[in-house]
PDB file of C-alpha atoms and ligand atoms in Angstrom:
ATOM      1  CA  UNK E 398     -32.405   3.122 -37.260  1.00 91.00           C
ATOM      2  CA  UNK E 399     -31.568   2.944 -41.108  1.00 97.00           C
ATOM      3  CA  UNK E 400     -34.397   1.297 -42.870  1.00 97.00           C
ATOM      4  CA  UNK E 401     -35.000   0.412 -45.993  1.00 98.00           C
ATOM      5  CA  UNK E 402     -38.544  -0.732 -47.284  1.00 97.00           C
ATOM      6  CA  UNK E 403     -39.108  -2.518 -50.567  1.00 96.00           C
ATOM      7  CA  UNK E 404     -41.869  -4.251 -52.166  1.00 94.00           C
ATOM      8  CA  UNK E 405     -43.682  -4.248 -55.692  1.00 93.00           C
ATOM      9  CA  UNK E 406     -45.358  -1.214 -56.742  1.00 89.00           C
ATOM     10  CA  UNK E 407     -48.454  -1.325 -54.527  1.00 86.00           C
ATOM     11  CA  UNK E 408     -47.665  -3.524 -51.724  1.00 89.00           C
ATOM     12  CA  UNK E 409     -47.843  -0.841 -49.259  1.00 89.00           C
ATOM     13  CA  UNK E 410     -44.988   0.307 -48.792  1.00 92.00           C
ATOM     14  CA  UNK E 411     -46.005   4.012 -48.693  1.00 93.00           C
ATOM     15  CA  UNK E 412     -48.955   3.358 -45.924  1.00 93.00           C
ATOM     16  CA  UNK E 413     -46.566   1.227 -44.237  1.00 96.00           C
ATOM     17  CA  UNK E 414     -43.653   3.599 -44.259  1.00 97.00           C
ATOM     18  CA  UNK E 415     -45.360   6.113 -42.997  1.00 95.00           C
ATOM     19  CA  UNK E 416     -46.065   4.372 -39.916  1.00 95.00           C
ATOM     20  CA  UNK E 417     -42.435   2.959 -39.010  1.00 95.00           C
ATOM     21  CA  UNK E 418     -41.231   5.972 -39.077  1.00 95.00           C
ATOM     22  CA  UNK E 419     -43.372   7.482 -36.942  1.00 95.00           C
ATOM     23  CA  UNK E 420     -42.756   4.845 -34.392  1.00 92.00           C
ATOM     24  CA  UNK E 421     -38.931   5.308 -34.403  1.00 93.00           C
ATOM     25  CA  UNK E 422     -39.089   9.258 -34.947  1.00 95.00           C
ATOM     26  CA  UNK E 423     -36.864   9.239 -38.179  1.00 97.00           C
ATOM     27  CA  UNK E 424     -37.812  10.420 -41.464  1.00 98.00           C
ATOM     28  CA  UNK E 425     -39.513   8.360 -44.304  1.00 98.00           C
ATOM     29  CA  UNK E 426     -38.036   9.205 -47.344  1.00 98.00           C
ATOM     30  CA  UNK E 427     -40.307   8.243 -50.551  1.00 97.00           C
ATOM     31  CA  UNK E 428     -38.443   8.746 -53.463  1.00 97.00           C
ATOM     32  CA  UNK E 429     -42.119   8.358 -55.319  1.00 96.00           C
ATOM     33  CA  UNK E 430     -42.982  11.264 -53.523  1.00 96.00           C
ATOM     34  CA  UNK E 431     -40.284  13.402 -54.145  1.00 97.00           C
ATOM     35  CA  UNK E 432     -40.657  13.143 -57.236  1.00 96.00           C
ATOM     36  CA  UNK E 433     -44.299  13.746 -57.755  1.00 96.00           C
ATOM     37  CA  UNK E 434     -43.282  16.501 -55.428  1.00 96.00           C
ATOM     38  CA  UNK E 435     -41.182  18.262 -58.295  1.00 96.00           C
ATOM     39  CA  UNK E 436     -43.446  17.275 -60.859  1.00 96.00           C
ATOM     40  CA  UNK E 437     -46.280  19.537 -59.383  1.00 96.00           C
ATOM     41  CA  UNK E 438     -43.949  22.486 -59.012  1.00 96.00           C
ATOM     42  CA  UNK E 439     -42.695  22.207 -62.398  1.00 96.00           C
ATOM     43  CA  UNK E 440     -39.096  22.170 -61.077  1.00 96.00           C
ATOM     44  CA  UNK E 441     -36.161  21.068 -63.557  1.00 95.00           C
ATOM     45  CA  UNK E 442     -35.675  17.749 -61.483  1.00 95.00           C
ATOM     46  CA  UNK E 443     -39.516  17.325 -62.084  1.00 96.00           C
ATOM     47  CA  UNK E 444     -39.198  17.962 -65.700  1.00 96.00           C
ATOM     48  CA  UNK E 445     -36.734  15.835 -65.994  1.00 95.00           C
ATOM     49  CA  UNK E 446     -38.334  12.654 -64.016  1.00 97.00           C
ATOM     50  CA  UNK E 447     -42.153  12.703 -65.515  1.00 96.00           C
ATOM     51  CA  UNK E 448     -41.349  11.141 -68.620  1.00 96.00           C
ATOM     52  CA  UNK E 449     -40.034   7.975 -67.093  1.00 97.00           C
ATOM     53  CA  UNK E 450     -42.501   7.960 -64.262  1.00 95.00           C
ATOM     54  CA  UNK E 451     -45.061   8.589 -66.950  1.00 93.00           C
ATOM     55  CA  UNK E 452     -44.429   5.617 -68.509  1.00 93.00           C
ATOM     56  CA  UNK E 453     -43.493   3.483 -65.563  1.00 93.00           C
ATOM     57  CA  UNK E 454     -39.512   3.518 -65.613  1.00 96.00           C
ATOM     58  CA  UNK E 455     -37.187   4.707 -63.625  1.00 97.00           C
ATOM     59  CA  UNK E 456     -35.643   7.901 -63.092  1.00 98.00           C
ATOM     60  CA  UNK E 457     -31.869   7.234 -64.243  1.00 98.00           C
ATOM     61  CA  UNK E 458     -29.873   6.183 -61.438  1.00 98.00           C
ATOM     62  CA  UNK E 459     -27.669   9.559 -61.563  1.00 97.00           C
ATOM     63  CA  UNK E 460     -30.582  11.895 -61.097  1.00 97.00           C
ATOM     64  CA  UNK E 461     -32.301   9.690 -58.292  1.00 97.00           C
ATOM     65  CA  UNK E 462     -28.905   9.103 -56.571  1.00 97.00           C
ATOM     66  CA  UNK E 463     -28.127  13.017 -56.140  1.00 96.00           C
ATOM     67  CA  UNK E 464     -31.825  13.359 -55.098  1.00 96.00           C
ATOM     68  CA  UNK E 465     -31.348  10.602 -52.110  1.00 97.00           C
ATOM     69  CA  UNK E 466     -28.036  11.791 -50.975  1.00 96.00           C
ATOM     70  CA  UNK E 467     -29.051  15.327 -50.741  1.00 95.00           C
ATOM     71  CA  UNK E 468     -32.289  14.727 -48.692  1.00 96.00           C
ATOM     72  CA  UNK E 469     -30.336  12.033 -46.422  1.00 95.00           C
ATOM     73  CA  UNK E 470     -27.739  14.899 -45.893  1.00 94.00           C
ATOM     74  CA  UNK E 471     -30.413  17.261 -44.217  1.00 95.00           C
ATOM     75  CA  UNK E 472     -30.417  17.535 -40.793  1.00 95.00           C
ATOM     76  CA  UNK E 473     -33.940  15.612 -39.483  1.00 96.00           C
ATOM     77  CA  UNK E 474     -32.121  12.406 -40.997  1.00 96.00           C
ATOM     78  CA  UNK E 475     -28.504  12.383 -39.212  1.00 94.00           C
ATOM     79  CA  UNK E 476     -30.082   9.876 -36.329  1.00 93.00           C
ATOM     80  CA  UNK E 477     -31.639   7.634 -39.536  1.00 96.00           C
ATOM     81  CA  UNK E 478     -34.055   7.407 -41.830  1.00 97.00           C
ATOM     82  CA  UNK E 479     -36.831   4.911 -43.525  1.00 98.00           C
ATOM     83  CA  UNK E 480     -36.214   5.004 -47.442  1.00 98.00           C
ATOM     84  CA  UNK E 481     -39.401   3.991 -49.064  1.00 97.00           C
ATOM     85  CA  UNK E 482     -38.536   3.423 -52.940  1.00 96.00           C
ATOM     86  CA  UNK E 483     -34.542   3.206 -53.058  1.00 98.00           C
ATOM     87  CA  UNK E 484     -32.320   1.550 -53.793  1.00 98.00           C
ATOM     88  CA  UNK E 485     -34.256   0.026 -56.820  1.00 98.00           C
ATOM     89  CA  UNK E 486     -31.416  -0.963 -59.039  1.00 98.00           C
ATOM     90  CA  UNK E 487     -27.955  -2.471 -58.540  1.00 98.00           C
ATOM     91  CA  UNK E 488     -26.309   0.650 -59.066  1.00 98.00           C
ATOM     92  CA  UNK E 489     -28.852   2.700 -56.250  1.00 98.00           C
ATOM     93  CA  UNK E 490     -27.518  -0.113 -53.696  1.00 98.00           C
ATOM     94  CA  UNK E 491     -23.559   0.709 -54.364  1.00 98.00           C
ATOM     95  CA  UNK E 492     -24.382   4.409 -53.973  1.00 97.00           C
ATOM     96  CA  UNK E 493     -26.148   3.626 -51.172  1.00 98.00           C
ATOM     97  CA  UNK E 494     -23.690   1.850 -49.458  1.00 97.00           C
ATOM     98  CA  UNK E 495     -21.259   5.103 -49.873  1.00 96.00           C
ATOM     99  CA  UNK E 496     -23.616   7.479 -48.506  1.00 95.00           C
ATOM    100  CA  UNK E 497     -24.073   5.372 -45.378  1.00 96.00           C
ATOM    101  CA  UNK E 498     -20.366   4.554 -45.209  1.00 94.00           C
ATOM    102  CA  UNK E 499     -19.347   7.560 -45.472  1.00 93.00           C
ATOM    103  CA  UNK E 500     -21.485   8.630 -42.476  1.00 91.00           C
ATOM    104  CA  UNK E 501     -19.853   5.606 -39.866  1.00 94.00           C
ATOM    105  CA  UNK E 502     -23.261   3.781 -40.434  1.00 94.00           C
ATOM    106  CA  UNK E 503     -24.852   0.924 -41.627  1.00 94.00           C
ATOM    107  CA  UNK E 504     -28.140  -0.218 -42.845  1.00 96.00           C
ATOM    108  CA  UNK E 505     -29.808  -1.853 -40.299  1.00 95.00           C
ATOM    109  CA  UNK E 506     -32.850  -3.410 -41.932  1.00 96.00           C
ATOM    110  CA  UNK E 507     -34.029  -3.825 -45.512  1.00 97.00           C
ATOM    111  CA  UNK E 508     -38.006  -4.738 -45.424  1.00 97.00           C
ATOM    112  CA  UNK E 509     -39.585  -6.537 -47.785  1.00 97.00           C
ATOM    113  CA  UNK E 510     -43.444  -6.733 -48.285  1.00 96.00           C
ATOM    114  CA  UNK E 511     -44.504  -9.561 -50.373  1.00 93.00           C
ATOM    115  CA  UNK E 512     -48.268  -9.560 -52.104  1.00 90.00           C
ATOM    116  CA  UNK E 513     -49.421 -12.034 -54.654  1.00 85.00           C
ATOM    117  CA  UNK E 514     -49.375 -10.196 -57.895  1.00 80.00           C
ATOM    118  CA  UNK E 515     -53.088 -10.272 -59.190  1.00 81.00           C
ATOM    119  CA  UNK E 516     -53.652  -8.396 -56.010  1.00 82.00           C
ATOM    120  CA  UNK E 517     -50.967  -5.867 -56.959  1.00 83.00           C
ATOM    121  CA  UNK E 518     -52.668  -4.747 -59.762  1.00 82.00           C
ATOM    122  CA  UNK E 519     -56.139  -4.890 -58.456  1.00 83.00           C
ATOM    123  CA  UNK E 520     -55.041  -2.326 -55.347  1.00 80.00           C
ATOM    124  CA  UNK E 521     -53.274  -0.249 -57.841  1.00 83.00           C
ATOM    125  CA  UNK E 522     -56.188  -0.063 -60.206  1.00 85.00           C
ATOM    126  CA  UNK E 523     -58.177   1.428 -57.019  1.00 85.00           C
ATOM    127  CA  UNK E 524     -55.759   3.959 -56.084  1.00 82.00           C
ATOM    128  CA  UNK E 525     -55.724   4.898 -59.884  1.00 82.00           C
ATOM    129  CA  UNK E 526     -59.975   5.714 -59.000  1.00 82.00           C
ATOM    130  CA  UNK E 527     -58.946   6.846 -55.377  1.00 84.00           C
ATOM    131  CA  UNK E 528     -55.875   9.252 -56.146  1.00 82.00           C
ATOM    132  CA  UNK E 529     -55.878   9.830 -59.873  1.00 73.00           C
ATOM    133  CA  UNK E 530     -51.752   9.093 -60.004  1.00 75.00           C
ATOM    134  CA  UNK E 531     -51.031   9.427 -63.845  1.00 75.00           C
ATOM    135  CA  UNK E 532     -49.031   6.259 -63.415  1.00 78.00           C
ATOM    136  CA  UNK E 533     -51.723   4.411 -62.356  1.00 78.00           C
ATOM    137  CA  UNK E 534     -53.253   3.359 -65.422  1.00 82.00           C
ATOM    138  CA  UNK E 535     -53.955  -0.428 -66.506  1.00 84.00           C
ATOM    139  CA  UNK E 536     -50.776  -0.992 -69.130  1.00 87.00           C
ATOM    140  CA  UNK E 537     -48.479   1.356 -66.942  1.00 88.00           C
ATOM    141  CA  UNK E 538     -49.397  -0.489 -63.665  1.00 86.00           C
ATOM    142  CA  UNK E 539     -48.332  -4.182 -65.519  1.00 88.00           C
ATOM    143  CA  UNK E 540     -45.072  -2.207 -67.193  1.00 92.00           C
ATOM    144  CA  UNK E 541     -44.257  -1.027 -63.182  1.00 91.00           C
ATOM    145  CA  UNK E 542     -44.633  -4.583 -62.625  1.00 90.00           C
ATOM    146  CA  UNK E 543     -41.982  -5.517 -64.834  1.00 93.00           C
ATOM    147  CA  UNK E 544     -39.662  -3.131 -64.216  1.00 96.00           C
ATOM    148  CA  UNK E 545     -39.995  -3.993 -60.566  1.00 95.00           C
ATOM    149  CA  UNK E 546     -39.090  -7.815 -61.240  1.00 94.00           C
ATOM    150  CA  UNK E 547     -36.634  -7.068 -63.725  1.00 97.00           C
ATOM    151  CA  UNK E 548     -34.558  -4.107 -62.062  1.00 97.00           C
ATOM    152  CA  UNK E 549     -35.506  -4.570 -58.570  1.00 97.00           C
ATOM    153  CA  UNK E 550     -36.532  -7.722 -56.871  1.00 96.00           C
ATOM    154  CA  UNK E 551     -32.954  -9.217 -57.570  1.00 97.00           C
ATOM    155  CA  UNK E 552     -32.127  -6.685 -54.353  1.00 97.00           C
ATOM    156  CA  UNK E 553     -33.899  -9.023 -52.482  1.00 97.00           C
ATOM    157  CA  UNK E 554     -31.104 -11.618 -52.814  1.00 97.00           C
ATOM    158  CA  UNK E 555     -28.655  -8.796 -52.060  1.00 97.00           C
ATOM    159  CA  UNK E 556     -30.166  -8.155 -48.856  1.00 97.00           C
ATOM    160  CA  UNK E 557     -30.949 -11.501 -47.922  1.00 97.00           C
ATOM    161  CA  UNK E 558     -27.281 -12.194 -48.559  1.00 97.00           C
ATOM    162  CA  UNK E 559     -26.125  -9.852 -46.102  1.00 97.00           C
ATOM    163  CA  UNK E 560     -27.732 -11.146 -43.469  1.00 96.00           C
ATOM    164  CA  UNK E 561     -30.488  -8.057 -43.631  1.00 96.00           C
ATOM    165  CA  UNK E 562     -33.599  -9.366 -45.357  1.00 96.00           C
ATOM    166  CA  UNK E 563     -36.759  -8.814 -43.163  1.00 96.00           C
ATOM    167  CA  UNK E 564     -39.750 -10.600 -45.123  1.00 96.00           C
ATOM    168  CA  UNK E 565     -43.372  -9.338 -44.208  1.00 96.00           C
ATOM    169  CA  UNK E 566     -46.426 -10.741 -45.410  1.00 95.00           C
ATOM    170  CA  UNK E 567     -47.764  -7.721 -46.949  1.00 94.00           C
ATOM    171  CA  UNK E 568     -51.466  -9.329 -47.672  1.00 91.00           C
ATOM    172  CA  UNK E 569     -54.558  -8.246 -45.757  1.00 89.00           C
ATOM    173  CA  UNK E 570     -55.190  -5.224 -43.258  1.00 91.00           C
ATOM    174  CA  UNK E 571     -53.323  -2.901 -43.320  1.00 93.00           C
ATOM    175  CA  UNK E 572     -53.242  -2.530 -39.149  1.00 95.00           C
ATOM    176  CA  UNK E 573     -52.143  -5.973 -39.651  1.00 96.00           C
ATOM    177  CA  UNK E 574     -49.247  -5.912 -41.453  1.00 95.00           C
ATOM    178  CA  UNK E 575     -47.869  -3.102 -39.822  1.00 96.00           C
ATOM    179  CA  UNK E 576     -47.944  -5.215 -36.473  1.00 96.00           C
ATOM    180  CA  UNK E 577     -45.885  -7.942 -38.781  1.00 96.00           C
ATOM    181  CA  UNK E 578     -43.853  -5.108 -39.565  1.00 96.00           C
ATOM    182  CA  UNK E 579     -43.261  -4.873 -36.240  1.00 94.00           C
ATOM    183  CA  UNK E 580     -43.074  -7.690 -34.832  1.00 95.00           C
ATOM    184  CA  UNK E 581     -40.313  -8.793 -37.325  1.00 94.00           C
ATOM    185  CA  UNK E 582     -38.183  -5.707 -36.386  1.00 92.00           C
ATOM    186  CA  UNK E 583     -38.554  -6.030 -33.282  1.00 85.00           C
ATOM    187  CA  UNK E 584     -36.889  -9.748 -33.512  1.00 72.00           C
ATOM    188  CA  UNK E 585     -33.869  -7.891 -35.283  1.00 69.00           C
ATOM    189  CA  UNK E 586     -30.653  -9.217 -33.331  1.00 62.00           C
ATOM    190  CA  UNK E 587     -29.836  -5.253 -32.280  1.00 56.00           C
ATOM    191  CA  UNK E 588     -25.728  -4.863 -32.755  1.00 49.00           C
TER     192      UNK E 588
HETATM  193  P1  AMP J 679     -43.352   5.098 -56.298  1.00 65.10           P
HETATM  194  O1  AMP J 679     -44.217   6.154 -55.723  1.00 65.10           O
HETATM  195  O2  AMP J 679     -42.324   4.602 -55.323  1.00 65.10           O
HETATM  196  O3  AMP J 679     -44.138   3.967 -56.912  1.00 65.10           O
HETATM  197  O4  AMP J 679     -42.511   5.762 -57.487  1.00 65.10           O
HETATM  198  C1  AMP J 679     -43.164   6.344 -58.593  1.00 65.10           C
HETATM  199  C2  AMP J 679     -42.194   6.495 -59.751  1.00 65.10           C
HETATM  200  O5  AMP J 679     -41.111   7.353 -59.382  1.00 65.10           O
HETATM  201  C3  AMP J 679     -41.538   5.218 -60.218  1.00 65.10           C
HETATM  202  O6  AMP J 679     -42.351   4.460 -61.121  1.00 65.10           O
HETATM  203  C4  AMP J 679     -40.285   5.765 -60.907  1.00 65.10           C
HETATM  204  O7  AMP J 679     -40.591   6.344 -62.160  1.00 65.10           O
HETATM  205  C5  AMP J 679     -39.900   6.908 -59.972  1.00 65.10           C
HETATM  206  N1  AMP J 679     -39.013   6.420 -58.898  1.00 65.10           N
HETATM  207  C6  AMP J 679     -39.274   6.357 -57.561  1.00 65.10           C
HETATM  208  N2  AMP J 679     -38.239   5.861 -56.889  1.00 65.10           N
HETATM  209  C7  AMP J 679     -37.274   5.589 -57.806  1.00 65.10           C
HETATM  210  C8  AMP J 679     -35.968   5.031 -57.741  1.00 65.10           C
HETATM  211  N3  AMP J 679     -35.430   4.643 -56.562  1.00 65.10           N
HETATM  212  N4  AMP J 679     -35.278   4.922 -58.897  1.00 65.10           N
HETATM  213  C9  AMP J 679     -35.797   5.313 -60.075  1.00 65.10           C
HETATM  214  N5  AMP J 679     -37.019   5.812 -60.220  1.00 65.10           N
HETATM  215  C10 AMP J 679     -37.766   5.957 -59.093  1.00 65.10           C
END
């Protein structure tokens, strides 16, 4: 299974990833996390991402495409892998689409969880009490937004195009939307 899982910032997408990949025993690779993985150990990739995640834009596409195609190189990801955060721009997808070429694959799924926006912001605005993410503060949560909708929801199309495009209802529990999750995958025509 090659999954990819998108969605707004704060649609769920890390919960939910979590728990796909469980179920089909691959990875989930969070970009997110990555990151904020470097950031606390003060590594030069780290250094070199906070400023943009501080202020809620992307890492350039150069640094986060090395990142991704080292980690899907390792050896716990050769059967497949959930990515959780990437592709986010045009530019991720074509460099996607090489990695997984290259390997005699395809993608088999991209998921998309959709929550109505005022929501968004009001889950994210929790987490910011909850977790204490530095990007999780009012004007950086509604710049994410943007980004998001300008950068990253025209992927959507790209996928849906392609014949890929699983949408998800991504409101309510979260038990619940996993079983969507699911439940739509599960209706995948398997090739
Ligand atoms: P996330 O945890 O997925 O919300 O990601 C947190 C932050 O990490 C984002 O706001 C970006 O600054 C950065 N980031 C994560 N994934 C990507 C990506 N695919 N491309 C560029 N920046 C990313």
């Amino acid at each position: 299974m090659r999954l990819i899982l998108m969605g707004p910032p704060g649609a769920g997408k890390g919960t939910q990833a979590t728990f796909v990949a469980q179920h089909f025993g691959i990875p989930a690779i969070s970009t997110g996390d990555i990151f904020r993985a470097n950031v606390g150990q003060g590594t030069p990739l780290g250094l070199e991402a906070q400023t943009f995640m501080d202020a809620g834009e992307y890492v350039p596409d150069e640094v986060t495409n090395k990142m991704v195609r080292n980690r899907i190189a390792e050896s716990d990801a050769t059967e497949g892998f959930l990515l959780d955060g990437y592709p986010r721009t045009t530019a991720q997808v074509a460099e996607l689409d090489q990695m997984v070429e290259a390997t005699g694959h395809q993608i088999d799924a991209a998921v998309v969880l959709t929550v109505n926006e005022e929501e968004l912001v009001q889950r994210l605005l929790q987490r910011a009490q909850t977790d204490g993410r530095a990007d999780d503060t009012e004007d950086v949560i509604r710049h994410r937004q943007t980004v998001y909708a300008e950068q990253t929801e025209p992927l959507i199309g790209v996928y849906r195009e392609r014949g890929l495009l699983v949408e998800v209802d991504g409101m309510g529990d979260v038990d619940d939307v996993t079983a969507r999750i699911f439940a739509a995958l599960n209706d995948l025509p398997r090739s």
